[in-house]
PDB file of C-alpha atoms in Angstrom:
ATOM      1  CA  GLY T  14     -84.307 163.930 346.771  1.00  0.00           C
ATOM      2  CA  ASN T  15     -81.364 162.631 344.841  1.00  0.00           C
ATOM      3  CA  ASP T  16     -82.965 162.897 341.416  1.00  0.00           C
ATOM      4  CA  GLY T  17     -81.001 165.867 340.102  1.00  0.00           C
ATOM      5  CA  GLY T  18     -80.161 163.415 337.345  1.00  0.00           C
ATOM      6  CA  ARG T  19     -77.333 165.205 335.580  1.00  0.00           C
ATOM      7  CA  ALA T  20     -75.286 166.330 338.596  1.00  0.00           C
ATOM      8  CA  TYR T  21     -71.710 165.242 338.065  1.00  0.00           C
ATOM      9  CA  ASP T  22     -69.531 164.950 341.162  1.00  0.00           C
ATOM     10  CA  GLY T  23     -66.497 163.113 339.860  1.00  0.00           C
ATOM     11  CA  PRO T  24     -63.069 164.523 339.068  1.00  0.00           C
ATOM     12  CA  LEU T  25     -62.859 167.415 336.639  1.00  0.00           C
ATOM     13  CA  PRO T  26     -60.235 167.709 333.930  1.00  0.00           C
ATOM     14  CA  GLN T  27     -57.659 170.470 334.232  1.00  0.00           C
ATOM     15  CA  VAL T  28     -57.237 173.316 331.784  1.00  0.00           C
ATOM     16  CA  GLY T  29     -54.629 172.193 329.275  1.00  0.00           C
ATOM     17  CA  ASP T  30     -55.566 168.517 329.518  1.00  0.00           C
ATOM     18  CA  LEU T  31     -56.025 166.580 326.323  1.00  0.00           C
ATOM     19  CA  VAL T  32     -59.250 164.608 326.306  1.00  0.00           C
ATOM     20  CA  SER T  33     -61.246 162.717 323.766  1.00  0.00           C
ATOM     21  CA  GLY T  34     -64.977 163.003 323.655  1.00  0.00           C
ATOM     22  CA  MET T  35     -67.843 161.526 321.715  1.00  0.00           C
ATOM     23  CA  VAL T  36     -70.192 164.055 320.183  1.00  0.00           C
ATOM     24  CA  THR T  37     -73.582 163.733 321.884  1.00  0.00           C
ATOM     25  CA  ASP T  38     -75.333 166.794 320.493  1.00  0.00           C
ATOM     26  CA  VAL T  39     -74.672 169.246 317.679  1.00  0.00           C
ATOM     27  CA  LYS T  40     -76.001 172.800 317.951  1.00  0.00           C
ATOM     28  CA  THR T  41     -75.426 175.782 315.701  1.00  0.00           C
ATOM     29  CA  PHE T  42     -73.042 177.254 318.289  1.00  0.00           C
ATOM     30  CA  GLY T  43     -70.979 174.111 318.904  1.00  0.00           C
ATOM     31  CA  ALA T  44     -70.866 170.439 319.747  1.00  0.00           C
ATOM     32  CA  PHE T  45     -71.400 168.778 323.111  1.00  0.00           C
ATOM     33  CA  CYS T  46     -69.049 165.890 323.860  1.00  0.00           C
ATOM     34  CA  ALA T  47     -69.217 163.168 326.485  1.00  0.00           C
ATOM     35  CA  LEU T  48     -65.703 163.126 327.887  1.00  0.00           C
ATOM     36  CA  ASP T  49     -63.835 159.852 327.807  1.00  0.00           C
ATOM     37  CA  GLY T  50     -62.694 158.910 331.283  1.00  0.00           C
ATOM     38  CA  PHE T  51     -65.143 161.302 332.980  1.00  0.00           C
ATOM     39  CA  GLU T  52     -68.326 159.273 333.174  1.00  0.00           C
ATOM     40  CA  GLY T  53     -71.330 161.572 332.896  1.00  0.00           C
ATOM     41  CA  LEU T  54     -69.375 164.760 332.200  1.00  0.00           C
ATOM     42  CA  GLU T  55     -69.908 166.747 329.031  1.00  0.00           C
ATOM     43  CA  GLY T  56     -67.871 169.494 327.477  1.00  0.00           C
ATOM     44  CA  LEU T  57     -68.706 172.006 324.780  1.00  0.00           C
ATOM     45  CA  VAL T  58     -66.561 172.567 321.719  1.00  0.00           C
ATOM     46  CA  HIS T  59     -67.605 176.001 320.523  1.00  0.00           C
ATOM     47  CA  VAL T  60     -68.033 176.282 316.763  1.00  0.00           C
ATOM     48  CA  SER T  61     -65.058 178.674 316.658  1.00  0.00           C
ATOM     49  CA  GLU T  62     -62.915 175.987 318.358  1.00  0.00           C
ATOM     50  CA  LEU T  63     -63.859 173.113 316.060  1.00  0.00           C
ATOM     51  CA  ALA T  64     -61.422 173.737 313.257  1.00  0.00           C
ATOM     52  CA  ILE T  65     -58.595 175.996 312.186  1.00  0.00           C
ATOM     53  CA  GLU T  66     -60.658 177.291 309.297  1.00  0.00           C
ATOM     54  CA  ARG T  67     -64.079 178.815 309.877  1.00  0.00           C
ATOM     55  CA  VAL T  68     -66.885 176.275 310.109  1.00  0.00           C
ATOM     56  CA  ARG T  69     -69.859 177.619 308.195  1.00  0.00           C
ATOM     57  CA  ASN T  70     -72.184 174.664 308.455  1.00  0.00           C
ATOM     58  CA  ILE T  71     -71.624 172.700 311.619  1.00  0.00           C
ATOM     59  CA  ASP T  72     -74.167 170.027 310.693  1.00  0.00           C
ATOM     60  CA  ARG T  73     -72.124 169.092 307.650  1.00  0.00           C
ATOM     61  CA  PHE T  74     -68.891 169.382 309.544  1.00  0.00           C
ATOM     62  CA  ILE T  75     -69.604 167.170 312.516  1.00  0.00           C
ATOM     63  CA  LYS T  76     -71.945 164.326 313.424  1.00  0.00           C
ATOM     64  CA  THR T  77     -73.194 162.839 316.660  1.00  0.00           C
ATOM     65  CA  GLY T  78     -71.198 159.780 317.635  1.00  0.00           C
ATOM     66  CA  GLN T  79     -68.004 161.202 316.182  1.00  0.00           C
ATOM     67  CA  LEU T  80     -64.903 161.095 318.385  1.00  0.00           C
ATOM     68  CA  LEU T  81     -63.005 164.327 318.850  1.00  0.00           C
ATOM     69  CA  ASP T  82     -59.604 164.924 320.368  1.00  0.00           C
ATOM     70  CA  CYS T  83     -59.801 168.174 322.301  1.00  0.00           C
ATOM     71  CA  LYS T  84     -57.853 170.348 324.669  1.00  0.00           C
ATOM     72  CA  VAL T  85     -59.560 171.616 327.815  1.00  0.00           C
ATOM     73  CA  ILE T  86     -59.544 175.414 327.623  1.00  0.00           C
ATOM     74  CA  ASN T  87     -62.036 176.284 330.342  1.00  0.00           C
ATOM     75  CA  VAL T  88     -63.312 174.583 333.498  1.00  0.00           C
ATOM     76  CA  ASP T  89     -66.128 176.030 335.581  1.00  0.00           C
ATOM     77  CA  THR T  90     -66.052 174.091 338.836  1.00  0.00           C
ATOM     78  CA  LYS T  91     -69.440 175.443 339.988  1.00  0.00           C
ATOM     79  CA  THR T  92     -71.510 174.700 336.907  1.00  0.00           C
ATOM     80  CA  LYS T  93     -69.297 171.780 335.785  1.00  0.00           C
ATOM     81  CA  LYS T  94     -69.158 173.359 332.355  1.00  0.00           C
ATOM     82  CA  ILE T  95     -66.100 172.334 330.413  1.00  0.00           C
ATOM     83  CA  GLY T  96     -64.873 174.356 327.462  1.00  0.00           C
ATOM     84  CA  LEU T  97     -63.075 172.310 324.836  1.00  0.00           C
ATOM     85  CA  SER T  98     -61.032 173.184 321.786  1.00  0.00           C
ATOM     86  CA  ARG T  99     -60.405 170.856 318.899  1.00  0.00           C
ATOM     87  CA  LYS T 100     -58.653 173.666 317.070  1.00  0.00           C
ATOM     88  CA  ALA T 101     -55.917 173.759 319.728  1.00  0.00           C
ATOM     89  CA  VAL T 102     -55.179 170.071 319.109  1.00  0.00           C
ATOM     90  CA  LEU T 103     -55.162 170.574 315.332  1.00  0.00           C
ATOM     91  CA  MET T 104     -52.788 173.509 315.705  1.00  0.00           C
ATOM     92  CA  MET T 105     -50.470 171.407 317.863  1.00  0.00           C
ATOM     93  CA  GLN T 106     -50.521 168.627 315.292  1.00  0.00           C
ATOM     94  CA  LYS T 107     -49.877 171.152 312.540  1.00  0.00           C
ATOM     95  CA  ASN T 108     -46.901 172.551 314.428  1.00  0.00           C
ATOM     96  CA  LYS T 109     -45.593 169.041 315.014  1.00  0.00           C
ATOM     97  CA  GLN T 110     -45.679 168.230 311.324  1.00  0.00           C
ATOM     98  CA  GLU T 111     -42.226 169.728 310.953  1.00  0.00           C
ATOM     99  CA  SER T 112     -40.945 166.642 312.729  1.00  0.00           C
ATOM    100  CA  PRO T 113     -41.928 163.374 311.047  1.00  0.00           C
ATOM    101  CA  PRO T 114     -44.732 161.481 312.765  1.00  0.00           C
ATOM    102  CA  PRO T 115     -43.952 158.064 314.243  1.00  0.00           C
ATOM    103  CA  PRO T 116     -44.528 155.198 311.819  1.00  0.00           C
ATOM    104  CA  PRO T 117     -48.008 153.657 312.041  1.00  0.00           C
ATOM    105  CA  ARG T 118     -48.227 150.472 314.052  1.00  0.00           C
ATOM    106  CA  GLN T 119     -50.032 148.579 311.346  1.00  0.00           C
ATOM    107  CA  VAL T 120     -47.748 147.515 308.570  1.00  0.00           C
ATOM    108  CA  ALA T 121     -49.209 149.137 305.494  1.00  0.00           C
ATOM    109  CA  THR T 122     -48.005 147.437 302.323  1.00  0.00           C
ATOM    110  CA  LYS T 123     -48.274 150.418 300.006  1.00  0.00           C
ATOM    111  CA  VAL T 124     -45.304 149.429 297.879  1.00  0.00           C
ATOM    112  CA  LYS T 125     -46.289 146.527 295.672  1.00  0.00           C
ATOM    113  CA  PRO T 126     -43.470 144.104 294.965  1.00  0.00           C
ATOM    114  CA  ALA T 127     -42.214 144.380 291.415  1.00  0.00           C
ATOM    115  CA  PRO T 128     -43.788 141.671 289.258  1.00  0.00           C
ATOM    116  CA  SER T 129     -41.226 138.943 288.793  1.00  0.00           C
ATOM    117  CA  SER T 130     -40.425 138.922 285.105  1.00  0.00           C
ATOM    118  CA  PRO T 131     -40.762 135.396 283.714  1.00  0.00           C
ATOM    119  CA  SER T 132     -37.290 134.099 282.906  1.00  0.00           C
ATOM    120  CA  SER T 133     -37.596 132.843 279.335  1.00  0.00           C
TER     121      SER T 133
END
């Protein structure tokens, strides 16, 4: 009888790992994410861990299919329940903002060249 279906027996992330996950289900208490690189494993981002500010309406805040960068804050090896925090990643990024971010790889031409004045 190997039809447990959802039993995941692959490697588990470690607490403190940074993972990205695609939102598979949005509940009032948080969002379930399929973890990238852990085929078949889902983690839960609790509503209190979604953002730095309080999320009042999770349905407006987050959508299924959205990609989230999260930090693993809890791993239950028995139940394979993974606790994720997006807030932790946002806080890290906020703290890093003191140092300038690396330039984007794509060359963004924001500065328009000055129009060449016609030489009369």
